[in-house]
PDB file of C-alpha atoms and ligand atoms in Angstrom:
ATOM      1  CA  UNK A  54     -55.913  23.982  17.291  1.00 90.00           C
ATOM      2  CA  UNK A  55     -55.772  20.357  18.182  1.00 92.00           C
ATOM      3  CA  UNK A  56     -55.914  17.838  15.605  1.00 94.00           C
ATOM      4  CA  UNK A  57     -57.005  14.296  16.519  1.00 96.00           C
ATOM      5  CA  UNK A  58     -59.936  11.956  15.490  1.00 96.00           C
ATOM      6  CA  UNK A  59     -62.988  13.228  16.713  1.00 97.00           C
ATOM      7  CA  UNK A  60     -65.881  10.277  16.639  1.00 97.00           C
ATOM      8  CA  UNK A  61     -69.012  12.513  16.307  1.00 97.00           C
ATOM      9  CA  UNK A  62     -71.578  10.260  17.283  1.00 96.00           C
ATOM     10  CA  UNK A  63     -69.956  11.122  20.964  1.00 96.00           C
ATOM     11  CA  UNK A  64     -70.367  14.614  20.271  1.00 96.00           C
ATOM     12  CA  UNK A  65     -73.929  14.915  19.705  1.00 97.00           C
ATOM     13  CA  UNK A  66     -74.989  12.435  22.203  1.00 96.00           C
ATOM     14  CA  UNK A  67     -72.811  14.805  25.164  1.00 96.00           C
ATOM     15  CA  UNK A  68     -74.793  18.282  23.702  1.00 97.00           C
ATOM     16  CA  UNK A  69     -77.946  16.370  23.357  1.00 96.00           C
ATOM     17  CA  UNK A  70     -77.747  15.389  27.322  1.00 96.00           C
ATOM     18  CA  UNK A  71     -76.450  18.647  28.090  1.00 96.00           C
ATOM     19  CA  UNK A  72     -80.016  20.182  26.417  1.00 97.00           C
ATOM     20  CA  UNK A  73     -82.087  17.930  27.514  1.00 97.00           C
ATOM     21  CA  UNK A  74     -83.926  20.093  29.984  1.00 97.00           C
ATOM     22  CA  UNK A  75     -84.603  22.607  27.330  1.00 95.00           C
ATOM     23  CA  UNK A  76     -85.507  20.317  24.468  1.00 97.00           C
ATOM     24  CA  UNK A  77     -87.987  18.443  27.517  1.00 97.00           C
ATOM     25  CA  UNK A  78     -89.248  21.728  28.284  1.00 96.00           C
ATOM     26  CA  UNK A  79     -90.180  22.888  24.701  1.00 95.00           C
ATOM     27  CA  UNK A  80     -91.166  19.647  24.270  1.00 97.00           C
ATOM     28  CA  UNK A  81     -89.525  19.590  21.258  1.00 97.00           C
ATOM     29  CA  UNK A  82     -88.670  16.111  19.261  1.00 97.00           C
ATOM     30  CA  UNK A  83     -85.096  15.723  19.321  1.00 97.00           C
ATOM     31  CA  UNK A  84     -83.671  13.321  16.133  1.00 97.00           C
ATOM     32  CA  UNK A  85     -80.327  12.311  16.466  1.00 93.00           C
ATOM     33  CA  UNK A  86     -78.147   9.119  14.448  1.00 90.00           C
ATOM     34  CA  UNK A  87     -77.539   5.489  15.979  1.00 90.00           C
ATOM     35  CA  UNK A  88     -74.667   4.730  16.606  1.00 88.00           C
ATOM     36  CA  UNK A  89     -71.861   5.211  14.000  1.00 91.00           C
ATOM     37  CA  UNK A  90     -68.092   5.387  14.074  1.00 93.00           C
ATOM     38  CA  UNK A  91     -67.811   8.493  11.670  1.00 96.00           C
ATOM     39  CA  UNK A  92     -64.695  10.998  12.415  1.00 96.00           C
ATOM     40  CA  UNK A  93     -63.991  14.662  11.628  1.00 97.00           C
ATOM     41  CA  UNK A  94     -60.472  15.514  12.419  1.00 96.00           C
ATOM     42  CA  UNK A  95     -60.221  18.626  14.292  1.00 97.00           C
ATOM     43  CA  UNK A  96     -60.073  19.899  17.824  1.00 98.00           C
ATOM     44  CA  UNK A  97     -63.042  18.151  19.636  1.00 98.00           C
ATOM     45  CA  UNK A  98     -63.767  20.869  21.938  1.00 98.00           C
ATOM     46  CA  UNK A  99     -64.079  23.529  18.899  1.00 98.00           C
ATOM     47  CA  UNK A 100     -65.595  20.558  17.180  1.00 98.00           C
ATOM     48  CA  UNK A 101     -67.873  20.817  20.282  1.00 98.00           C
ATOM     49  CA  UNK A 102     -68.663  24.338  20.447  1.00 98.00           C
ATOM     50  CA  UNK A 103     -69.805  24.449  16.371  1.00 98.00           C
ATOM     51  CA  UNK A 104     -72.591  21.835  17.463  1.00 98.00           C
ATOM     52  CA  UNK A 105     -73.418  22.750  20.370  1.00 98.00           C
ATOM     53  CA  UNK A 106     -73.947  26.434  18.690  1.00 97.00           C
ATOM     54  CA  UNK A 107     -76.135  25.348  16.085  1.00 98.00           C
ATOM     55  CA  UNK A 108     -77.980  22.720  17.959  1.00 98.00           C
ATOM     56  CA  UNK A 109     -79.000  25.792  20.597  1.00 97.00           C
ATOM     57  CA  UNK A 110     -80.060  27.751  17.815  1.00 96.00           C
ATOM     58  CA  UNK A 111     -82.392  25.175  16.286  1.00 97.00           C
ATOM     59  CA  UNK A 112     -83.769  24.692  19.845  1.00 96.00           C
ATOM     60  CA  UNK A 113     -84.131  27.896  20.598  1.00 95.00           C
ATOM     61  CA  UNK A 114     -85.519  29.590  17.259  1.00 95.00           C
ATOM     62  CA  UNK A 115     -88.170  26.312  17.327  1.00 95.00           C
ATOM     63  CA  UNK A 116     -91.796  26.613  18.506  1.00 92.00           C
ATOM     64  CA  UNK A 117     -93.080  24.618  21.541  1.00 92.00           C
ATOM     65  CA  UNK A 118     -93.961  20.880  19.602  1.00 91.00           C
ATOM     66  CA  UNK A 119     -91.276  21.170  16.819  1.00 97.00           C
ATOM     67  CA  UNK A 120     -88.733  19.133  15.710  1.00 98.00           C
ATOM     68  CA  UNK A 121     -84.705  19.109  15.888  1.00 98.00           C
ATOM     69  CA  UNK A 122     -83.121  16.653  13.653  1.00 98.00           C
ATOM     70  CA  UNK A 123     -79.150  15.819  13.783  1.00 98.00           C
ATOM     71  CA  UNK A 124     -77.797  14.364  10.735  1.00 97.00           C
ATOM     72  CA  UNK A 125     -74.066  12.890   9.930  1.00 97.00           C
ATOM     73  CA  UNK A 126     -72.939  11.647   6.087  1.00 96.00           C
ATOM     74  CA  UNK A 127     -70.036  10.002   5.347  1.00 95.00           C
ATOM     75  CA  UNK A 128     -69.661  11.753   1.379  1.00 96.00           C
ATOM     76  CA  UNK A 129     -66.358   9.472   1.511  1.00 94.00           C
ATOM     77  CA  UNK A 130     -64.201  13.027   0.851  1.00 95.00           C
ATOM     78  CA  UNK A 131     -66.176  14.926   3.034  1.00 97.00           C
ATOM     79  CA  UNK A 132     -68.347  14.374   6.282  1.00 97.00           C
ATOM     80  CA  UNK A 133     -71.421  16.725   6.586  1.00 98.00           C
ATOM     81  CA  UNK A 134     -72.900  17.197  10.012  1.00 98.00           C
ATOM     82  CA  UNK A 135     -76.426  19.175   9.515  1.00 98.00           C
ATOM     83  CA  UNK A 136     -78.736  19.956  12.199  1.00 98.00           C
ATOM     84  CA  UNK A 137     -82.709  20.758  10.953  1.00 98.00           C
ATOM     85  CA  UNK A 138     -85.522  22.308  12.826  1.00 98.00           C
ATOM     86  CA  UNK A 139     -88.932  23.143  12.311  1.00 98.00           C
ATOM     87  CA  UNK A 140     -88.235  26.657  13.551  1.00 96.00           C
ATOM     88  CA  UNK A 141     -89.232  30.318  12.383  1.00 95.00           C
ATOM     89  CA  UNK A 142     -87.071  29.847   9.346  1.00 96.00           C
ATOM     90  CA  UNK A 143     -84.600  32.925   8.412  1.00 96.00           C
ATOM     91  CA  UNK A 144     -85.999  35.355   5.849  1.00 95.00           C
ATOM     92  CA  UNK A 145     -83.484  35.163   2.485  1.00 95.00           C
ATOM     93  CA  UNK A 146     -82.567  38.979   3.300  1.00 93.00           C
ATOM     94  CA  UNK A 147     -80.883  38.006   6.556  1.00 95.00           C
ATOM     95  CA  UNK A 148     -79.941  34.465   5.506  1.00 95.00           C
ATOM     96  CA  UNK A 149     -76.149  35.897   4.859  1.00 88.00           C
ATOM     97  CA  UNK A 150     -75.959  38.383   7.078  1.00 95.00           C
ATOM     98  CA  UNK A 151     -76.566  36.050  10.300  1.00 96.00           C
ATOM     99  CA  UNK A 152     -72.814  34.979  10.024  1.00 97.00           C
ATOM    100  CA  UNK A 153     -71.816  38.595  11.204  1.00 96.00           C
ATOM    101  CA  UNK A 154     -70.741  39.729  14.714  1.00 95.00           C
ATOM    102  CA  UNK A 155     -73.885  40.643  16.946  1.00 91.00           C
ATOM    103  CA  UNK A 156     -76.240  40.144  13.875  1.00 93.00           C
ATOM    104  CA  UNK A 157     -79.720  38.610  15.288  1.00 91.00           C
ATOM    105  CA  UNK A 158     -83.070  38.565  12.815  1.00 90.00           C
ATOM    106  CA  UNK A 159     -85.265  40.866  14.478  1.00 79.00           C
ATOM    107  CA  UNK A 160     -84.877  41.829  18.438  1.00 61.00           C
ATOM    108  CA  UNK A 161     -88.651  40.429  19.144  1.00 58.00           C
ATOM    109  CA  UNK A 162     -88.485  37.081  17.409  1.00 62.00           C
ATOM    110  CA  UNK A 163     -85.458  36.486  18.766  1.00 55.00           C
ATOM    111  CA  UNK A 164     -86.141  37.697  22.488  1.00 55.00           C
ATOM    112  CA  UNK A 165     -86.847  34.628  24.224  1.00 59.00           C
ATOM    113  CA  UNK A 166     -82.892  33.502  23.579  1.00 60.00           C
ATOM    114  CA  UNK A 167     -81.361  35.990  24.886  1.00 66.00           C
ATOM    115  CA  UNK A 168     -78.646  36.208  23.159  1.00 82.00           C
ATOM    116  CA  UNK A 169     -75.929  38.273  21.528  1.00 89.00           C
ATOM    117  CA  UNK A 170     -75.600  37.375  18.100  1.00 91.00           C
ATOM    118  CA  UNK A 171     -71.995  35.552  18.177  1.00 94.00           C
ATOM    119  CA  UNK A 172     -72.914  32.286  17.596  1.00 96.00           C
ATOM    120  CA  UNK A 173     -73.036  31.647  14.404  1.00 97.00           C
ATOM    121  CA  UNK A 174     -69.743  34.382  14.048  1.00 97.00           C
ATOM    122  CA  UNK A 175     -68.151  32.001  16.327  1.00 98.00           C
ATOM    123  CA  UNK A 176     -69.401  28.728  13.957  1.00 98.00           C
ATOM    124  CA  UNK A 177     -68.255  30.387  10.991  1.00 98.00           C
ATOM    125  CA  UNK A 178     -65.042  31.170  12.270  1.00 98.00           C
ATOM    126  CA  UNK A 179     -64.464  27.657  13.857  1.00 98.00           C
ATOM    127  CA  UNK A 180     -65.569  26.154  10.424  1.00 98.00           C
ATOM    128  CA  UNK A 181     -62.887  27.871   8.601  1.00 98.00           C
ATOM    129  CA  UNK A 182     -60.276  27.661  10.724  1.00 97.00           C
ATOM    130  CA  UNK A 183     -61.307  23.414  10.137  1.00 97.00           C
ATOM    131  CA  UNK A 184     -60.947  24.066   6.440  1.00 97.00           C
ATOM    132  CA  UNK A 185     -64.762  23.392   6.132  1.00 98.00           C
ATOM    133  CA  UNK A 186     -67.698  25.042   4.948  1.00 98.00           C
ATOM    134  CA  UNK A 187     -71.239  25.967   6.252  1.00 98.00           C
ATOM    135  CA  UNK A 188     -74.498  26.757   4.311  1.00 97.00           C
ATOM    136  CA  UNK A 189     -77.970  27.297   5.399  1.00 98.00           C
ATOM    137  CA  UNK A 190     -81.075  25.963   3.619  1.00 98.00           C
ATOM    138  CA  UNK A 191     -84.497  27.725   5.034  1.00 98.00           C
ATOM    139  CA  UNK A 192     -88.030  28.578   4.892  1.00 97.00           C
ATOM    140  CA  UNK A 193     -89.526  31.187   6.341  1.00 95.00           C
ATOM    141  CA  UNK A 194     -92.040  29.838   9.001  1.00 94.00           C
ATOM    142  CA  UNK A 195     -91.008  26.224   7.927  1.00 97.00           C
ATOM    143  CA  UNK A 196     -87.731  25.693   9.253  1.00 97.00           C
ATOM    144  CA  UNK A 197     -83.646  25.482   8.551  1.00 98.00           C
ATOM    145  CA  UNK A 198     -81.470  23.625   8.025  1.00 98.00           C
ATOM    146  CA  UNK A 199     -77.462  24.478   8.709  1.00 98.00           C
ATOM    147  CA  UNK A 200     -74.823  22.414   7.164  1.00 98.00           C
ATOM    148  CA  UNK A 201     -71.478  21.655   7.637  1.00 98.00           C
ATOM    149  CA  UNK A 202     -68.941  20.242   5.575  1.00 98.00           C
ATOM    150  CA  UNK A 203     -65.668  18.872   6.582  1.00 98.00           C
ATOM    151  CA  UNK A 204     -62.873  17.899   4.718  1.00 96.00           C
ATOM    152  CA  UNK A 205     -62.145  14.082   5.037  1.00 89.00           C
ATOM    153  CA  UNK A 206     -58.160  14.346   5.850  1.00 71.00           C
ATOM    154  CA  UNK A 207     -56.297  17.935   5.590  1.00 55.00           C
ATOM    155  CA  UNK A 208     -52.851  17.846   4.983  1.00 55.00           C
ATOM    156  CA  UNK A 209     -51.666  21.088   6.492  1.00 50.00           C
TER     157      UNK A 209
HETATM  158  P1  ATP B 361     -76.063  33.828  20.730  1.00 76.09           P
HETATM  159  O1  ATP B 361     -74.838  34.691  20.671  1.00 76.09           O
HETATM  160  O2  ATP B 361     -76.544  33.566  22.085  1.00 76.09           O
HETATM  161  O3  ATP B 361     -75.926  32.578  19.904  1.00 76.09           O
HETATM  162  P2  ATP B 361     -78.055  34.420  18.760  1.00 76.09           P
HETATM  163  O4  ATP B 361     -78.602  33.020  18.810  1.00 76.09           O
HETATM  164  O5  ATP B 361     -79.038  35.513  18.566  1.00 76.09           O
HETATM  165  O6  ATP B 361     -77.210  34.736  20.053  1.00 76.09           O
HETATM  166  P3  ATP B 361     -76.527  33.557  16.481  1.00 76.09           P
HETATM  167  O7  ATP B 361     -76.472  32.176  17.004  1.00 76.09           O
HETATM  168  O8  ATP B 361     -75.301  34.145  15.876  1.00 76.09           O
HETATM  169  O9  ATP B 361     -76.983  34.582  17.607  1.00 76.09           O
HETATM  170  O10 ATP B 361     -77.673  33.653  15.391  1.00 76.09           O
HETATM  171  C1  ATP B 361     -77.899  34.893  14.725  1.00 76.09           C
HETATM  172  C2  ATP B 361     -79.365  35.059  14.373  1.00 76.09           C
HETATM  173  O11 ATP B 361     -79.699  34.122  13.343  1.00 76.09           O
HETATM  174  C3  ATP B 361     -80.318  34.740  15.513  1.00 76.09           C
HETATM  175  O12 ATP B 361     -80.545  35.879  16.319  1.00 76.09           O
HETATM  176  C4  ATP B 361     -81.570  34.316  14.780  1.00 76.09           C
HETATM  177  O13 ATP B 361     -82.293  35.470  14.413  1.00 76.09           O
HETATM  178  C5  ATP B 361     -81.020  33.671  13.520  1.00 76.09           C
HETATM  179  N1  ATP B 361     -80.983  32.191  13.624  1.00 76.09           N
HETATM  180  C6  ATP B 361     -79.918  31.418  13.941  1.00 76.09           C
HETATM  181  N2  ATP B 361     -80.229  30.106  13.904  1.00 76.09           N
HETATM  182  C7  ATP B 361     -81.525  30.044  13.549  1.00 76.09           C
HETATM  183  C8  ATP B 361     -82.447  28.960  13.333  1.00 76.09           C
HETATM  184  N3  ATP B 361     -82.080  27.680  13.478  1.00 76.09           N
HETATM  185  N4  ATP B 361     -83.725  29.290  12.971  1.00 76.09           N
HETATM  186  C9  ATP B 361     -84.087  30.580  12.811  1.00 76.09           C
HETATM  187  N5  ATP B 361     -83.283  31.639  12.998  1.00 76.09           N
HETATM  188  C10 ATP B 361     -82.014  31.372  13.361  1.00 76.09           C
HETATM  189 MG1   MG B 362     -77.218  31.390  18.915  1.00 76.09          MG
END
């Protein structure tokens, strides 16, 4: 795993261009910071794929009209990065589970992405291996919100 100074602002702005077409196409509101100089320290292309993860999912679990909000705070020991939508919400029975290999909600509300169930495994894992944390916050048919805490400097 690298370690260097990742400037986050960067980050998001590259995954929110790479989206674009699908966040036009839902016509979905996408929220992201100004401009800000806030680092995690980490490797930026695992930095990368934790964002790019979650920022899919919120797209992707989000009705046509909704809205995908970005979020960085500097808690001075910590930096959180959290990423909102106005999705489907997760019911609380699956809200722990979703962290597992292949887990997925239920195979018809989760159709239309296709996918496979690793993302958030692969999140999770990446968040750890960071020395960082992840928790979700949701409402079922109101929305999530997944956040993400990293340590400030780790001395390992
Ligand atoms: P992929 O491997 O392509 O990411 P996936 O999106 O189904 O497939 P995960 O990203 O691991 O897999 O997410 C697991 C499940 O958690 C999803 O199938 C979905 O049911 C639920 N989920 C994840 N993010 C959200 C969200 N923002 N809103 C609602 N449900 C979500
Ligand atoms: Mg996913």
């Amino acid at each position: 795993l690298r370690k260097e100074q990742v400037r986050i602002y960067e980050l998001i702005y590259d995954i929110y261009q790479h989206l674009q077409e699908k966040v036009n196409r839902k016509k979905i509101e996408f929220h992201f910071p100004s401009q800000h100089d806030i680092t995690v320290e980490g490797d930026k292309d695992r930095l990368h794929q934790i964002l790019v993860n979650l920022i899919d999912n919120a797209i992707s679990y989000t009705s046509e009209d909704g809205t995908v909000s970005v979020d960085v705070v500097d808690h001075g020991n910590e930096v959180e990065i959290s990423v909102a939508d106005t999705g489907i919400g997760i019911p609380l029975r699956d809200r722990e589970r979703i962290f597992e290999r292949f887990y997925r909600v239920d195979k018809g509300r989760s159709r239309e992405s296709g996918g496979t169930g690793l993302g958030l495994a692969i999140v999770k894992h990446l968040v750890d291996a960071h020395h960082g944390r992840i928790i979700v916050e949701s409402e079922e048919g109101k929305g999530s919100r997944f956040r993400v805490f990293f340590p400030r400097n780790t001395k390992t």
